[in-house]
Coordinates of N, CA and C in Angstrom, one line a residue:
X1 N 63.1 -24.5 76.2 CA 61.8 -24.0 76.6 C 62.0 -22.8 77.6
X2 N 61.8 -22.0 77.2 CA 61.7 -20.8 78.4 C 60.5 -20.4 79.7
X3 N 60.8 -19.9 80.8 CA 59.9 -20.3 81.8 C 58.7 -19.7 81.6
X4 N 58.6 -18.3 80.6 CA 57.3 -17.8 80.4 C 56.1 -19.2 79.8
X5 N 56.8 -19.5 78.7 CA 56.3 -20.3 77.9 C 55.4 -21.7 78.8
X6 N 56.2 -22.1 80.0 CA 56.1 -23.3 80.6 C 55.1 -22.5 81.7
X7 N 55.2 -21.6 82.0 CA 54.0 -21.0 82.9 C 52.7 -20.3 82.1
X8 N 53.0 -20.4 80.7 CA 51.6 -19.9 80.2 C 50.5 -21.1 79.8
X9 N 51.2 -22.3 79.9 CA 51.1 -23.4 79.9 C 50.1 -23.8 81.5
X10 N 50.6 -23.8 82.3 CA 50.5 -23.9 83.6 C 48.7 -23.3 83.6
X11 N 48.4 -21.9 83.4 CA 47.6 -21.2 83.6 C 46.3 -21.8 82.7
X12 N 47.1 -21.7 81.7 CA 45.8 -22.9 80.3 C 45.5 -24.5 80.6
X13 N 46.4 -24.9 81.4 CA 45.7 -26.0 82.1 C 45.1 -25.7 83.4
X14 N 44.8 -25.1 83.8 CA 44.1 -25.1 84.8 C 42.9 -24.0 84.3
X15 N 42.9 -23.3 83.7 CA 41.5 -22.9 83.3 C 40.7 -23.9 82.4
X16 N 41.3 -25.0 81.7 CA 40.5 -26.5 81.0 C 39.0 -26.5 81.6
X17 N 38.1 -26.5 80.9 CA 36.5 -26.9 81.6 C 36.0 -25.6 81.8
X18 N 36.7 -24.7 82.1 CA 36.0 -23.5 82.8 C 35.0 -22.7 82.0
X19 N 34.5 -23.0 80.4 CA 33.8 -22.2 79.7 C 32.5 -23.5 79.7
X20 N 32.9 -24.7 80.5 CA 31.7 -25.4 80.5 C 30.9 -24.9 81.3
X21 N 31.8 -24.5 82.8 CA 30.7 -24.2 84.1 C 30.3 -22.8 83.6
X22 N 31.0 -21.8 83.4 CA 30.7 -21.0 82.9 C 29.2 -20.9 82.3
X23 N 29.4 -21.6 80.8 CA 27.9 -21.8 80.6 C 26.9 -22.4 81.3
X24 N 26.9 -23.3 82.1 CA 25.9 -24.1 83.1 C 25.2 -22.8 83.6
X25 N 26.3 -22.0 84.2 CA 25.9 -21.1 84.9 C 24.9 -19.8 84.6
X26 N 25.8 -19.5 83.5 CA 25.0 -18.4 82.8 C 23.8 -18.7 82.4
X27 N 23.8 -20.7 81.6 CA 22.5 -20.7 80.7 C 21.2 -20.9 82.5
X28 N 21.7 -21.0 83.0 CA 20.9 -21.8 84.2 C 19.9 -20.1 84.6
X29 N 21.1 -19.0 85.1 CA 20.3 -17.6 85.5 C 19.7 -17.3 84.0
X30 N 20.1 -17.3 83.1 CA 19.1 -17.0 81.7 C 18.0 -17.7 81.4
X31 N 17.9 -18.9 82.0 CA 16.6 -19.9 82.0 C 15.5 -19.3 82.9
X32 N 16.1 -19.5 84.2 CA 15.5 -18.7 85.3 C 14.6 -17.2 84.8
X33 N 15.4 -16.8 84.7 CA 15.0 -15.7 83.9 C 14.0 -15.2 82.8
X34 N 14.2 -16.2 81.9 CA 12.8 -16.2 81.2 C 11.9 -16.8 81.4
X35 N 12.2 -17.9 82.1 CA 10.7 -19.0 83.0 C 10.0 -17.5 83.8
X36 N 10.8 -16.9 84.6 CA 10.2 -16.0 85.7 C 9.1 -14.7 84.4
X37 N 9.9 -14.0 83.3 CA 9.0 -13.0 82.4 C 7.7 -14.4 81.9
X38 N 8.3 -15.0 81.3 CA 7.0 -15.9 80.7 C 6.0 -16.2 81.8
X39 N 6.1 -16.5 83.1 CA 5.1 -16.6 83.8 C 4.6 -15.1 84.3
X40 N 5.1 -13.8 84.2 CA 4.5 -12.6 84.2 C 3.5 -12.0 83.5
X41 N 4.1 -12.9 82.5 CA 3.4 -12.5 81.2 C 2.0 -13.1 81.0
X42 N 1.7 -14.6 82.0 CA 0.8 -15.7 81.7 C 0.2 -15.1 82.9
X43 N 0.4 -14.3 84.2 CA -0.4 -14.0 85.2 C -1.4 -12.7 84.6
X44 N -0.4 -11.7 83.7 CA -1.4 -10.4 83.2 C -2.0 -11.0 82.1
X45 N -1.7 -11.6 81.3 CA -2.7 -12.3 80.9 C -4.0 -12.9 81.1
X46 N -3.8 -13.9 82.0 CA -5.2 -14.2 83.0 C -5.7 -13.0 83.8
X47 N -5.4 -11.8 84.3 CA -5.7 -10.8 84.5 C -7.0 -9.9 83.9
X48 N -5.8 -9.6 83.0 CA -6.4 -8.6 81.7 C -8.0 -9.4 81.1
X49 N -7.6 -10.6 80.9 CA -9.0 -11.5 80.0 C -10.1 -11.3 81.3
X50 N -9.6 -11.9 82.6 CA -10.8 -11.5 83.6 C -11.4 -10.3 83.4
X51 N -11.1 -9.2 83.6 CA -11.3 -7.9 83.7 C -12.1 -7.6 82.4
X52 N -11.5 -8.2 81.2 CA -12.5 -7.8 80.0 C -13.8 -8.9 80.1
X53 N -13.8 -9.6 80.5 CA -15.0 -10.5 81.1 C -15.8 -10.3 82.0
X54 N -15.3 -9.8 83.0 CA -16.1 -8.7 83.8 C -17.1 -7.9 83.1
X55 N -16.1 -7.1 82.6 CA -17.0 -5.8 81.9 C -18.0 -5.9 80.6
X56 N -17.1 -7.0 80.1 CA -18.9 -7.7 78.7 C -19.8 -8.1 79.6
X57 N -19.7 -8.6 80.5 CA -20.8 -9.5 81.4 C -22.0 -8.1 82.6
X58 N -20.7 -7.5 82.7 CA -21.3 -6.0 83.2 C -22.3 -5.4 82.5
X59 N -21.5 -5.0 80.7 CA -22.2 -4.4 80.1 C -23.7 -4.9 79.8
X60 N -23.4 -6.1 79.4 CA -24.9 -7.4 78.7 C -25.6 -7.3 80.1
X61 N -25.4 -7.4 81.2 CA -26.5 -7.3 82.2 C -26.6 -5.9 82.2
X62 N -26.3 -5.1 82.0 CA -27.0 -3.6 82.3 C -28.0 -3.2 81.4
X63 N -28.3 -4.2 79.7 CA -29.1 -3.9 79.2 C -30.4 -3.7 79.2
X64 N -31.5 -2.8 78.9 CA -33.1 -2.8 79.6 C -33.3 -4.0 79.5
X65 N -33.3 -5.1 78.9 CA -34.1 -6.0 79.1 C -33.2 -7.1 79.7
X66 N -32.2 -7.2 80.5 CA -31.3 -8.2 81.1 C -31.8 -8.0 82.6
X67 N -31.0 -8.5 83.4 CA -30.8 -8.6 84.8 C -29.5 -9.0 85.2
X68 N -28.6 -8.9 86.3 CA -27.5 -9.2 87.2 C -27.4 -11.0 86.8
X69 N -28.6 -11.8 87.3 CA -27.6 -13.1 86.7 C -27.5 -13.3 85.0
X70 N -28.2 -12.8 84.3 CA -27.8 -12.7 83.0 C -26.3 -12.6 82.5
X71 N -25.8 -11.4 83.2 CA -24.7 -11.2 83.2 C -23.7 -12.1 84.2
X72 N -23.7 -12.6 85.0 CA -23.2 -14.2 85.6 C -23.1 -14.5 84.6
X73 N -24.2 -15.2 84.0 CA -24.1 -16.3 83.0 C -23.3 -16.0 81.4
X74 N -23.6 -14.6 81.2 CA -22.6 -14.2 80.3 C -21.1 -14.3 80.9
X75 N -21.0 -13.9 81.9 CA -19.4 -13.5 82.4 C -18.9 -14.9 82.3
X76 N -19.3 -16.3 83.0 CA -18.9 -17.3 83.0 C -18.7 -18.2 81.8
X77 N -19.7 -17.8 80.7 CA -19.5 -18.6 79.3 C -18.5 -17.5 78.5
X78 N -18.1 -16.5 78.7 CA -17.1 -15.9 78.3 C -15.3 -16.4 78.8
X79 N -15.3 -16.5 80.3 CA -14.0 -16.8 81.3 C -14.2 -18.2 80.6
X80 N -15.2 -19.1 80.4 CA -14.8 -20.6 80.0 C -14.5 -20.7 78.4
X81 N -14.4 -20.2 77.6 CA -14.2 -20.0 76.3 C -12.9 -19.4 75.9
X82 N -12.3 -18.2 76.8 CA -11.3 -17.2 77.2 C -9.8 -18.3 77.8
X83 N -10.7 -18.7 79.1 CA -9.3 -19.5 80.0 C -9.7 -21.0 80.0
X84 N -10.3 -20.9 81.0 CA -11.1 -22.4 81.6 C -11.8 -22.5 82.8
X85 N -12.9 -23.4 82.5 CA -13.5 -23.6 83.8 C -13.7 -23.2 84.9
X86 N -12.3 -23.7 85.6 CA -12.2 -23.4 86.6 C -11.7 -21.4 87.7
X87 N -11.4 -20.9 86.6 CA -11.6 -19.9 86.5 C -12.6 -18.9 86.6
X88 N -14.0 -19.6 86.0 CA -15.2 -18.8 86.4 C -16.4 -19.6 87.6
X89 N -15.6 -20.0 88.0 CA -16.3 -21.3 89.4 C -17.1 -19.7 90.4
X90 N -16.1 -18.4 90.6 CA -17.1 -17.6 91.8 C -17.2 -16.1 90.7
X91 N -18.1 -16.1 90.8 CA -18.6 -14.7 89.7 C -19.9 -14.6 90.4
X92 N -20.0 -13.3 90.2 CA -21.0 -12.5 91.0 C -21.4 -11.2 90.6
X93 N -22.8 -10.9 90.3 CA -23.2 -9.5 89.8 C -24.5 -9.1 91.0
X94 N -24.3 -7.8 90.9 CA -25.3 -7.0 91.6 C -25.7 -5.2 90.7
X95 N -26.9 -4.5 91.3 CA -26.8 -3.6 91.0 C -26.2 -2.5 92.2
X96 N -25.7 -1.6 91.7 CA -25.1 -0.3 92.8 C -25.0 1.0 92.4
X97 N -25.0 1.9 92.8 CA -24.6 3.3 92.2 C -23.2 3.6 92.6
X98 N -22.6 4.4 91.6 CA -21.4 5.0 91.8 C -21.4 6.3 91.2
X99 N -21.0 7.3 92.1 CA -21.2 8.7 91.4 C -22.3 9.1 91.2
X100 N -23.2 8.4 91.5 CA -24.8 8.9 91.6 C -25.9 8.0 90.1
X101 N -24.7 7.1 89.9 CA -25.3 6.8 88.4 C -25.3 4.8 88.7
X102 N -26.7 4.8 88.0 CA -26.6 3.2 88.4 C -26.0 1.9 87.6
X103 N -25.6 1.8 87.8 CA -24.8 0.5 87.3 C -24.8 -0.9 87.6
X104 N -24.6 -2.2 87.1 CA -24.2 -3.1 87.2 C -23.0 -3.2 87.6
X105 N -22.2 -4.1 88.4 CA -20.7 -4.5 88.9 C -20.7 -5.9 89.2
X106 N -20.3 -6.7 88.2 CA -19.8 -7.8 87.9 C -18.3 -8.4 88.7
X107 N -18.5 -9.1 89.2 CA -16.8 -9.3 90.5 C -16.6 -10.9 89.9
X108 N -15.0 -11.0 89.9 CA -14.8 -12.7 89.3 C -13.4 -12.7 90.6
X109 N -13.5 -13.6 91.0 CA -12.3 -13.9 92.1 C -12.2 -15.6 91.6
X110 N -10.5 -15.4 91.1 CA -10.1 -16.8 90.7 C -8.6 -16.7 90.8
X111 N -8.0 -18.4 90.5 CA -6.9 -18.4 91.2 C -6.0 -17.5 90.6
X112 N -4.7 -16.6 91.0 CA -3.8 -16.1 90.3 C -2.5 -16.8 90.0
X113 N -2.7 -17.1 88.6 CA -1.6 -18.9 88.1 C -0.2 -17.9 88.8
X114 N 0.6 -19.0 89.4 CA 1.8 -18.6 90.0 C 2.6 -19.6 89.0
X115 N 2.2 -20.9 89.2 CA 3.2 -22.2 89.0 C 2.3 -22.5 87.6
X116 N 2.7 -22.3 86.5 CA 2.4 -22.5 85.3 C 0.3 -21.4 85.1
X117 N -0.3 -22.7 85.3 CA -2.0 -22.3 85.6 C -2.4 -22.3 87.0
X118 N -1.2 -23.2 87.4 CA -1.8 -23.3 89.0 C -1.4 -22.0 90.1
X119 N -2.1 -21.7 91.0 CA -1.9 -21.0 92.1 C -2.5 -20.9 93.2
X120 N -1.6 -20.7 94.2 CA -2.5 -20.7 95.6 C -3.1 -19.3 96.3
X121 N -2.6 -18.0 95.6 CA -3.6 -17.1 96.2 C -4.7 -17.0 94.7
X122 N -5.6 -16.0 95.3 CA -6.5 -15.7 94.4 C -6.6 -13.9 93.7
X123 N -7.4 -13.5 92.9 CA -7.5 -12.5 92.0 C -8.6 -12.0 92.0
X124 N -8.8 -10.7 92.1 CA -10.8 -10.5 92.3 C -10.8 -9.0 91.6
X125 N -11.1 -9.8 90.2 CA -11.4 -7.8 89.5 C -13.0 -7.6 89.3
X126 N -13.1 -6.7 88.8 CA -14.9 -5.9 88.6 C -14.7 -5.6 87.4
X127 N -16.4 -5.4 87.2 CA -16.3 -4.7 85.7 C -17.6 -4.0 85.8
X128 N -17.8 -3.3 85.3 CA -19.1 -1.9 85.2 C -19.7 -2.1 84.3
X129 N -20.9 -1.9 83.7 CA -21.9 -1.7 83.1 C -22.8 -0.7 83.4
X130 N -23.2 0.5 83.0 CA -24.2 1.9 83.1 C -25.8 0.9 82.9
X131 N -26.2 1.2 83.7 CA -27.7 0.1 83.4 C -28.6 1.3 82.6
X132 N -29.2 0.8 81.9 CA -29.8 1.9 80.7 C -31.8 1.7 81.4
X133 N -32.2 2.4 81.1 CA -33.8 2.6 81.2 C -34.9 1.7 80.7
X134 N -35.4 0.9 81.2 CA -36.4 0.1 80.5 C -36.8 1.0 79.9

């Protein structure tokens, strides 16, 4: 037996196991990793749907014949059909001008899911409606 042979030996036993931790390792930051995009994905998500909820609920109260809680009540049977419940628990419409033009602005402030749906801060988008002329 020659000493290369007996020392190549040496090195292959002591690396034994090391493609196990290896993977522990890797699969562990690549888990991490997609848990962290998939929940990025599930915050703009709840985002995006608020905001388009907003603005239906904006729009439908701006109509001549609606009013500001109208649109409440649309914004909230849209967010509970969309997400859930608890989601459209603070919603709020008023009229205002912007730019010199009057409008409806519809506001929804709800939790921003951090930990799957749940979260501890909160999210507050608007949405516009042009209020048209009786």
């Amino acid at each position: 037996m020659s000493p290369a042979s007996a020392a190549d030996r040496r090195v292959l036993h002591r690396d034994v196991g090391s493609a196990v931790v290896d993977f522990v390792l890797v699969g562990a930051l690549t888990t991490l990793l997609a848990a962290s995009v998939l929940q990025l994905m599930l915050a703009l998500h709840v985002r995006t749907t608020l905001i388009d909820c907003a603005a239906e609920g904006a729009r439908y109260a701006a109509l001549a014949d609606r009013d500001p809680a109208q649109g409440v009540e649309r914004t909230r049977a849209l967010i509970t059909t969309s997400l859930s419940d608890r989601f459209a628990e603070d919603v709020s419409a008023r009229s205002t001008v912007i730019d010199g033009l009057p409008v409806v602005e519809v506001q929804v402030t709800a939790p921003l899911p951090l930990l799957g749906l749940l979260g501890p801060s909160t999210l507050t988008v608007r949405g516009h409606g042009l209020e048209e002329a009786p």
